[in-house]
Amino acid sequence: MSKLKELLVRYKEVILYVIFGGLTTLINIVVYWICRNLITLQVVPSDIIAWILSVIFAYVTNKIWVFESRSTKVAVLIREIGEFFAARLFSLGFDVLFLYVTVEKLSWPDLPMKIVANVIVIIMNYLFSKLLIFRKNKEEGK
């Protein structure tokens, strides 16, 4: 039991990232479905609304629970939010470009390519958040 506890403590950040990433994905899908089926918006506006709400959820959960960024200074919050959304836009661009090249141009099957793209995007987003956005900085006051 102590080995399990040790592993949970050691990999807490990654475990929480996976859990909240799953919830972020769920929010994205549910909001998209609501926009499309209940509000009857078109595909693109539904996708944009779902993306915005899921990225807001991801920012809050990553800041508070995953990377435990405790700073409430306005300058730090503005930097974090700006970098977080910029990183997510970058990974969104990668996702779209990857699917365009592999599915549209190379005619590879879309579902496996979407899965590959998502795995790469998850890794990219984790690294952006860990190394750039929620980095521990003494000047900013954790």
Short mmCIF file of N, CA and C in Angstrom, two decimals:
data_model
loop_
_atom_site.label_atom_id
_atom_site.label_comp_id
_atom_site.label_asym_id
_atom_site.label_seq_id
_atom_site.Cartn_x
_atom_site.Cartn_y
_atom_site.Cartn_z
N MET A 1 0.83 -1.20 0.00
CA MET A 1 0.00 0.00 0.00
C MET A 1 0.86 1.25 0.00
N SER A 2 1.98 1.22 0.70
CA SER A 2 2.85 2.39 0.74
C SER A 2 3.50 2.64 -0.63
N LYS A 3 3.76 1.56 -1.38
CA LYS A 3 4.30 1.70 -2.75
C LYS A 3 3.29 2.43 -3.64
N LEU A 4 2.02 2.07 -3.51
CA LEU A 4 0.98 2.70 -4.29
C LEU A 4 0.88 4.18 -3.94
N LYS A 5 0.90 4.48 -2.66
CA LYS A 5 0.84 5.87 -2.21
C LYS A 5 2.04 6.65 -2.73
N GLU A 6 3.18 6.04 -2.70
CA GLU A 6 4.40 6.68 -3.21
C GLU A 6 4.28 6.99 -4.71
N LEU A 7 3.74 6.04 -5.46
CA LEU A 7 3.54 6.26 -6.90
C LEU A 7 2.52 7.37 -7.16
N LEU A 8 1.44 7.38 -6.38
CA LEU A 8 0.44 8.42 -6.54
C LEU A 8 1.01 9.80 -6.25
N VAL A 9 1.81 9.90 -5.22
CA VAL A 9 2.44 11.18 -4.88
C VAL A 9 3.44 11.58 -5.97
N ARG A 10 4.22 10.62 -6.41
CA ARG A 10 5.25 10.88 -7.42
C ARG A 10 4.65 11.35 -8.74
N TYR A 11 3.54 10.73 -9.14
CA TYR A 11 2.92 11.04 -10.44
C TYR A 11 1.62 11.83 -10.31
N LYS A 12 1.43 12.49 -9.18
CA LYS A 12 0.21 13.24 -8.91
C LYS A 12 -0.12 14.22 -10.03
N GLU A 13 0.87 14.99 -10.46
CA GLU A 13 0.66 16.00 -11.48
C GLU A 13 0.16 15.38 -12.79
N VAL A 14 0.80 14.33 -13.23
CA VAL A 14 0.41 13.66 -14.48
C VAL A 14 -0.98 13.04 -14.34
N ILE A 15 -1.23 12.40 -13.21
CA ILE A 15 -2.54 11.78 -12.98
C ILE A 15 -3.65 12.83 -13.02
N LEU A 16 -3.43 13.95 -12.32
CA LEU A 16 -4.43 15.01 -12.32
C LEU A 16 -4.60 15.62 -13.72
N TYR A 17 -3.49 15.74 -14.45
CA TYR A 17 -3.56 16.27 -15.81
C TYR A 17 -4.43 15.37 -16.69
N VAL A 18 -4.27 14.07 -16.56
CA VAL A 18 -5.06 13.12 -17.35
C VAL A 18 -6.54 13.19 -16.94
N ILE A 19 -6.80 13.25 -15.64
CA ILE A 19 -8.19 13.32 -15.16
C ILE A 19 -8.87 14.59 -15.66
N PHE A 20 -8.22 15.75 -15.43
CA PHE A 20 -8.85 17.01 -15.84
C PHE A 20 -8.85 17.16 -17.36
N GLY A 21 -7.89 16.54 -18.04
CA GLY A 21 -7.91 16.52 -19.50
C GLY A 21 -9.11 15.75 -20.02
N GLY A 22 -9.43 14.64 -19.36
CA GLY A 22 -10.61 13.87 -19.73
C GLY A 22 -11.89 14.67 -19.51
N LEU A 23 -11.94 15.38 -18.38
CA LEU A 23 -13.11 16.21 -18.10
C LEU A 23 -13.21 17.37 -19.09
N THR A 24 -12.06 17.93 -19.47
CA THR A 24 -12.04 19.00 -20.47
C THR A 24 -12.60 18.49 -21.79
N THR A 25 -12.19 17.30 -22.18
CA THR A 25 -12.69 16.70 -23.42
C THR A 25 -14.19 16.46 -23.33
N LEU A 26 -14.65 15.97 -22.20
CA LEU A 26 -16.08 15.74 -21.99
C LEU A 26 -16.86 17.05 -22.10
N ILE A 27 -16.36 18.10 -21.48
CA ILE A 27 -17.02 19.41 -21.57
C ILE A 27 -17.09 19.86 -23.02
N ASN A 28 -15.99 19.71 -23.74
CA ASN A 28 -15.94 20.11 -25.14
C ASN A 28 -17.01 19.39 -25.95
N ILE A 29 -17.13 18.10 -25.76
CA ILE A 29 -18.09 17.30 -26.52
C ILE A 29 -19.53 17.64 -26.13
N VAL A 30 -19.79 17.76 -24.82
CA VAL A 30 -21.14 18.06 -24.35
C VAL A 30 -21.59 19.45 -24.81
N VAL A 31 -20.72 20.44 -24.67
CA VAL A 31 -21.08 21.80 -25.10
C VAL A 31 -21.32 21.83 -26.61
N TYR A 32 -20.46 21.15 -27.35
CA TYR A 32 -20.65 21.07 -28.81
C TYR A 32 -22.01 20.45 -29.14
N TRP A 33 -22.33 19.35 -28.48
CA TRP A 33 -23.61 18.67 -28.72
C TRP A 33 -24.79 19.58 -28.39
N ILE A 34 -24.70 20.27 -27.25
CA ILE A 34 -25.78 21.19 -26.85
C ILE A 34 -25.95 22.30 -27.88
N CYS A 35 -24.84 22.88 -28.31
CA CYS A 35 -24.91 23.96 -29.30
C CYS A 35 -25.51 23.47 -30.62
N ARG A 36 -25.11 22.30 -31.04
CA ARG A 36 -25.59 21.76 -32.32
C ARG A 36 -27.04 21.28 -32.24
N ASN A 37 -27.38 20.56 -31.18
CA ASN A 37 -28.66 19.86 -31.13
C ASN A 37 -29.77 20.58 -30.37
N LEU A 38 -29.43 21.32 -29.35
CA LEU A 38 -30.46 22.02 -28.59
C LEU A 38 -30.61 23.48 -29.01
N ILE A 39 -29.47 24.13 -29.24
CA ILE A 39 -29.51 25.53 -29.66
C ILE A 39 -29.56 25.64 -31.19
N THR A 40 -29.21 24.58 -31.87
CA THR A 40 -29.17 24.45 -33.34
C THR A 40 -28.26 25.47 -34.03
N LEU A 41 -27.07 25.63 -33.48
CA LEU A 41 -26.06 26.45 -34.15
C LEU A 41 -25.36 25.63 -35.22
N GLN A 42 -24.70 26.30 -36.10
CA GLN A 42 -23.91 25.63 -37.14
C GLN A 42 -22.68 24.98 -36.51
N VAL A 43 -21.96 24.18 -37.29
CA VAL A 43 -20.81 23.41 -36.81
C VAL A 43 -19.70 24.31 -36.26
N VAL A 44 -19.27 25.29 -37.05
CA VAL A 44 -18.12 26.10 -36.64
C VAL A 44 -18.41 26.91 -35.37
N PRO A 45 -19.53 27.64 -35.29
CA PRO A 45 -19.79 28.35 -34.02
C PRO A 45 -19.90 27.40 -32.82
N SER A 46 -20.51 26.25 -33.04
CA SER A 46 -20.62 25.26 -31.96
C SER A 46 -19.24 24.80 -31.51
N ASP A 47 -18.38 24.54 -32.46
CA ASP A 47 -17.02 24.09 -32.16
C ASP A 47 -16.23 25.18 -31.43
N ILE A 48 -16.38 26.42 -31.85
CA ILE A 48 -15.66 27.53 -31.21
C ILE A 48 -16.14 27.74 -29.78
N ILE A 49 -17.43 27.73 -29.57
CA ILE A 49 -17.98 27.88 -28.21
C ILE A 49 -17.50 26.74 -27.32
N ALA A 50 -17.55 25.52 -27.83
CA ALA A 50 -17.10 24.36 -27.06
C ALA A 50 -15.62 24.47 -26.74
N TRP A 51 -14.82 24.92 -27.69
CA TRP A 51 -13.37 25.08 -27.48
C TRP A 51 -13.11 26.13 -26.41
N ILE A 52 -13.77 27.28 -26.50
CA ILE A 52 -13.55 28.36 -25.53
C ILE A 52 -13.90 27.90 -24.12
N LEU A 53 -15.07 27.31 -23.95
CA LEU A 53 -15.49 26.88 -22.60
C LEU A 53 -14.59 25.77 -22.05
N SER A 54 -14.17 24.85 -22.90
CA SER A 54 -13.31 23.77 -22.42
C SER A 54 -11.91 24.29 -22.08
N VAL A 55 -11.41 25.27 -22.82
CA VAL A 55 -10.09 25.83 -22.51
C VAL A 55 -10.14 26.65 -21.22
N ILE A 56 -11.23 27.35 -20.98
CA ILE A 56 -11.39 28.07 -19.69
C ILE A 56 -11.37 27.07 -18.54
N PHE A 57 -12.14 25.99 -18.67
CA PHE A 57 -12.15 24.95 -17.64
C PHE A 57 -10.74 24.37 -17.46
N ALA A 58 -10.06 24.10 -18.56
CA ALA A 58 -8.70 23.53 -18.49
C ALA A 58 -7.75 24.50 -17.79
N TYR A 59 -7.86 25.78 -18.09
CA TYR A 59 -6.97 26.76 -17.44
C TYR A 59 -7.17 26.75 -15.93
N VAL A 60 -8.41 26.83 -15.50
CA VAL A 60 -8.70 26.89 -14.06
C VAL A 60 -8.22 25.63 -13.35
N THR A 61 -8.53 24.47 -13.90
CA THR A 61 -8.14 23.22 -13.24
C THR A 61 -6.63 23.01 -13.28
N ASN A 62 -5.99 23.37 -14.39
CA ASN A 62 -4.53 23.25 -14.48
C ASN A 62 -3.86 24.19 -13.50
N LYS A 63 -4.34 25.41 -13.41
CA LYS A 63 -3.74 26.40 -12.51
C LYS A 63 -3.86 25.97 -11.06
N ILE A 64 -5.05 25.59 -10.66
CA ILE A 64 -5.31 25.33 -9.25
C ILE A 64 -4.84 23.95 -8.80
N TRP A 65 -5.22 22.90 -9.53
CA TRP A 65 -4.98 21.55 -9.04
C TRP A 65 -3.79 20.83 -9.67
N VAL A 66 -3.59 21.00 -10.96
CA VAL A 66 -2.53 20.23 -11.61
C VAL A 66 -1.16 20.83 -11.32
N PHE A 67 -0.97 22.10 -11.65
CA PHE A 67 0.34 22.72 -11.51
C PHE A 67 0.46 23.59 -10.26
N GLU A 68 -0.64 23.72 -9.52
CA GLU A 68 -0.68 24.42 -8.24
C GLU A 68 -0.02 25.80 -8.30
N SER A 69 -0.40 26.57 -9.30
CA SER A 69 0.08 27.94 -9.42
C SER A 69 -0.78 28.80 -8.49
N ARG A 70 -0.18 29.30 -7.44
CA ARG A 70 -0.94 29.99 -6.39
C ARG A 70 -0.97 31.51 -6.52
N SER A 71 -0.24 32.06 -7.46
CA SER A 71 -0.18 33.51 -7.58
C SER A 71 -1.53 34.08 -7.99
N THR A 72 -1.89 35.19 -7.33
CA THR A 72 -3.11 35.90 -7.70
C THR A 72 -2.79 37.30 -8.20
N LYS A 73 -1.50 37.56 -8.43
CA LYS A 73 -1.09 38.87 -8.94
C LYS A 73 -1.65 39.03 -10.35
N VAL A 74 -2.18 40.21 -10.64
CA VAL A 74 -2.82 40.48 -11.92
C VAL A 74 -1.84 40.23 -13.08
N ALA A 75 -0.62 40.69 -12.95
CA ALA A 75 0.37 40.51 -14.02
C ALA A 75 0.62 39.03 -14.30
N VAL A 76 0.68 38.24 -13.25
CA VAL A 76 0.90 36.79 -13.41
C VAL A 76 -0.31 36.15 -14.06
N LEU A 77 -1.51 36.50 -13.61
CA LEU A 77 -2.73 35.94 -14.19
C LEU A 77 -2.85 36.29 -15.67
N ILE A 78 -2.56 37.53 -16.02
CA ILE A 78 -2.63 37.95 -17.42
C ILE A 78 -1.63 37.15 -18.25
N ARG A 79 -0.41 36.99 -17.74
CA ARG A 79 0.62 36.22 -18.46
C ARG A 79 0.17 34.77 -18.62
N GLU A 80 -0.28 34.16 -17.53
CA GLU A 80 -0.71 32.76 -17.58
C GLU A 80 -1.85 32.55 -18.56
N ILE A 81 -2.87 33.39 -18.45
CA ILE A 81 -4.04 33.24 -19.32
C ILE A 81 -3.64 33.44 -20.79
N GLY A 82 -2.87 34.48 -21.05
CA GLY A 82 -2.43 34.74 -22.42
C GLY A 82 -1.61 33.60 -22.99
N GLU A 83 -0.65 33.11 -22.20
CA GLU A 83 0.18 32.00 -22.66
C GLU A 83 -0.61 30.72 -22.80
N PHE A 84 -1.54 30.49 -21.88
CA PHE A 84 -2.35 29.28 -21.92
C PHE A 84 -3.20 29.24 -23.20
N PHE A 85 -3.90 30.35 -23.47
CA PHE A 85 -4.73 30.39 -24.68
C PHE A 85 -3.87 30.35 -25.95
N ALA A 86 -2.71 31.01 -25.93
CA ALA A 86 -1.82 30.99 -27.10
C ALA A 86 -1.32 29.56 -27.36
N ALA A 87 -0.95 28.86 -26.30
CA ALA A 87 -0.48 27.48 -26.45
C ALA A 87 -1.61 26.60 -26.98
N ARG A 88 -2.81 26.80 -26.47
CA ARG A 88 -3.94 25.99 -26.93
C ARG A 88 -4.29 26.31 -28.39
N LEU A 89 -4.17 27.58 -28.77
CA LEU A 89 -4.38 27.93 -30.17
C LEU A 89 -3.32 27.29 -31.06
N PHE A 90 -2.09 27.27 -30.59
CA PHE A 90 -1.00 26.65 -31.33
C PHE A 90 -1.28 25.16 -31.52
N SER A 91 -1.66 24.49 -30.43
CA SER A 91 -1.93 23.05 -30.53
C SER A 91 -3.18 22.78 -31.37
N LEU A 92 -4.15 23.68 -31.32
CA LEU A 92 -5.32 23.56 -32.19
C LEU A 92 -4.89 23.67 -33.66
N GLY A 93 -4.02 24.63 -33.94
CA GLY A 93 -3.50 24.78 -35.30
C GLY A 93 -2.75 23.54 -35.76
N PHE A 94 -1.95 22.97 -34.86
CA PHE A 94 -1.24 21.73 -35.19
C PHE A 94 -2.25 20.62 -35.51
N ASP A 95 -3.26 20.49 -34.68
CA ASP A 95 -4.29 19.46 -34.85
C ASP A 95 -4.95 19.58 -36.22
N VAL A 96 -5.37 20.79 -36.55
CA VAL A 96 -6.05 21.02 -37.83
C VAL A 96 -5.11 20.74 -39.00
N LEU A 97 -3.88 21.24 -38.91
CA LEU A 97 -2.90 21.03 -39.98
C LEU A 97 -2.57 19.54 -40.15
N PHE A 98 -2.38 18.86 -39.02
CA PHE A 98 -2.07 17.42 -39.06
C PHE A 98 -3.18 16.65 -39.75
N LEU A 99 -4.43 16.94 -39.38
CA LEU A 99 -5.57 16.25 -39.99
C LEU A 99 -5.71 16.62 -41.46
N TYR A 100 -5.49 17.87 -41.79
CA TYR A 100 -5.58 18.30 -43.18
C TYR A 100 -4.59 17.53 -44.04
N VAL A 101 -3.34 17.46 -43.58
CA VAL A 101 -2.30 16.78 -44.36
C VAL A 101 -2.56 15.27 -44.44
N THR A 102 -2.80 14.65 -43.28
CA THR A 102 -2.91 13.19 -43.27
C THR A 102 -4.21 12.67 -43.86
N VAL A 103 -5.31 13.37 -43.60
CA VAL A 103 -6.62 12.88 -44.05
C VAL A 103 -6.97 13.44 -45.43
N GLU A 104 -6.89 14.76 -45.57
CA GLU A 104 -7.31 15.38 -46.83
C GLU A 104 -6.30 15.15 -47.96
N LYS A 105 -5.03 15.29 -47.66
CA LYS A 105 -4.01 15.20 -48.72
C LYS A 105 -3.49 13.78 -48.93
N LEU A 106 -3.27 13.05 -47.85
CA LEU A 106 -2.71 11.70 -47.97
C LEU A 106 -3.78 10.60 -47.97
N SER A 107 -5.03 10.98 -47.69
CA SER A 107 -6.17 10.05 -47.67
C SER A 107 -6.01 8.92 -46.65
N TRP A 108 -5.38 9.23 -45.54
CA TRP A 108 -5.28 8.25 -44.45
C TRP A 108 -6.59 8.27 -43.68
N PRO A 109 -6.93 7.21 -42.97
CA PRO A 109 -8.22 7.16 -42.25
C PRO A 109 -8.28 8.22 -41.14
N ASP A 110 -9.42 8.90 -41.05
CA ASP A 110 -9.52 10.04 -40.16
C ASP A 110 -9.50 9.72 -38.67
N LEU A 111 -10.18 8.68 -38.24
CA LEU A 111 -10.24 8.39 -36.81
C LEU A 111 -8.86 8.04 -36.22
N PRO A 112 -8.10 7.15 -36.84
CA PRO A 112 -6.75 6.90 -36.30
C PRO A 112 -5.88 8.16 -36.31
N MET A 113 -6.03 8.98 -37.34
CA MET A 113 -5.23 10.21 -37.41
C MET A 113 -5.66 11.21 -36.34
N LYS A 114 -6.96 11.26 -36.05
CA LYS A 114 -7.45 12.13 -34.98
C LYS A 114 -6.91 11.67 -33.63
N ILE A 115 -6.84 10.37 -33.43
CA ILE A 115 -6.29 9.82 -32.18
C ILE A 115 -4.80 10.17 -32.07
N VAL A 116 -4.05 9.98 -33.15
CA VAL A 116 -2.62 10.33 -33.14
C VAL A 116 -2.45 11.82 -32.86
N ALA A 117 -3.22 12.64 -33.53
CA ALA A 117 -3.15 14.09 -33.32
C ALA A 117 -3.45 14.44 -31.88
N ASN A 118 -4.47 13.82 -31.29
CA ASN A 118 -4.83 14.11 -29.91
C ASN A 118 -3.73 13.72 -28.93
N VAL A 119 -3.09 12.60 -29.16
CA VAL A 119 -1.99 12.18 -28.29
C VAL A 119 -0.87 13.22 -28.35
N ILE A 120 -0.52 13.65 -29.54
CA ILE A 120 0.54 14.65 -29.69
C ILE A 120 0.12 15.97 -29.04
N VAL A 121 -1.12 16.38 -29.24
CA VAL A 121 -1.63 17.63 -28.67
C VAL A 121 -1.62 17.57 -27.14
N ILE A 122 -2.02 16.45 -26.57
CA ILE A 122 -2.01 16.31 -25.11
C ILE A 122 -0.60 16.46 -24.57
N ILE A 123 0.36 15.82 -25.22
CA ILE A 123 1.76 15.93 -24.78
C ILE A 123 2.25 17.37 -24.94
N MET A 124 1.95 17.99 -26.08
CA MET A 124 2.35 19.38 -26.30
C MET A 124 1.76 20.29 -25.23
N ASN A 125 0.47 20.15 -24.96
CA ASN A 125 -0.19 21.01 -23.98
C ASN A 125 0.38 20.82 -22.58
N TYR A 126 0.68 19.58 -22.23
CA TYR A 126 1.28 19.32 -20.93
C TYR A 126 2.64 20.02 -20.83
N LEU A 127 3.47 19.86 -21.85
CA LEU A 127 4.81 20.47 -21.83
C LEU A 127 4.73 21.99 -21.82
N PHE A 128 3.83 22.57 -22.62
CA PHE A 128 3.65 24.02 -22.59
C PHE A 128 3.26 24.49 -21.19
N SER A 129 2.30 23.79 -20.59
CA SER A 129 1.83 24.19 -19.26
C SER A 129 2.90 24.00 -18.20
N LYS A 130 3.57 22.88 -18.22
CA LYS A 130 4.58 22.56 -17.21
C LYS A 130 5.81 23.46 -17.32
N LEU A 131 6.32 23.63 -18.53
CA LEU A 131 7.59 24.32 -18.71
C LEU A 131 7.48 25.82 -18.94
N LEU A 132 6.35 26.27 -19.47
CA LEU A 132 6.24 27.68 -19.81
C LEU A 132 5.18 28.45 -19.02
N ILE A 133 3.98 27.93 -18.99
CA ILE A 133 2.86 28.70 -18.46
C ILE A 133 2.82 28.72 -16.95
N PHE A 134 2.84 27.55 -16.32
CA PHE A 134 2.72 27.47 -14.86
C PHE A 134 4.06 27.15 -14.21
N ARG A 135 5.13 27.65 -14.80
CA ARG A 135 6.46 27.41 -14.25
C ARG A 135 6.57 28.06 -12.89
N LYS A 136 7.33 27.43 -12.04
CA LYS A 136 7.55 27.97 -10.70
C LYS A 136 8.54 29.11 -10.80
N ASN A 137 8.14 30.29 -10.36
CA ASN A 137 8.99 31.47 -10.46
C ASN A 137 8.94 32.19 -9.11
N LYS A 138 10.08 32.30 -8.47
CA LYS A 138 10.14 32.92 -7.14
C LYS A 138 9.67 34.36 -7.19
N GLU A 139 9.97 35.09 -8.26
CA GLU A 139 9.58 36.48 -8.37
C GLU A 139 8.07 36.65 -8.41
N GLU A 140 7.37 35.70 -8.98
CA GLU A 140 5.92 35.81 -9.12
C GLU A 140 5.21 35.33 -7.85
N GLY A 141 5.92 34.67 -6.99
CA GLY A 141 5.30 34.16 -5.78
C GLY A 141 4.34 33.05 -6.09
N LYS A 142 4.84 31.84 -6.12
CA LYS A 142 4.03 30.65 -6.40
C LYS A 142 2.59 30.97 -6.25
#
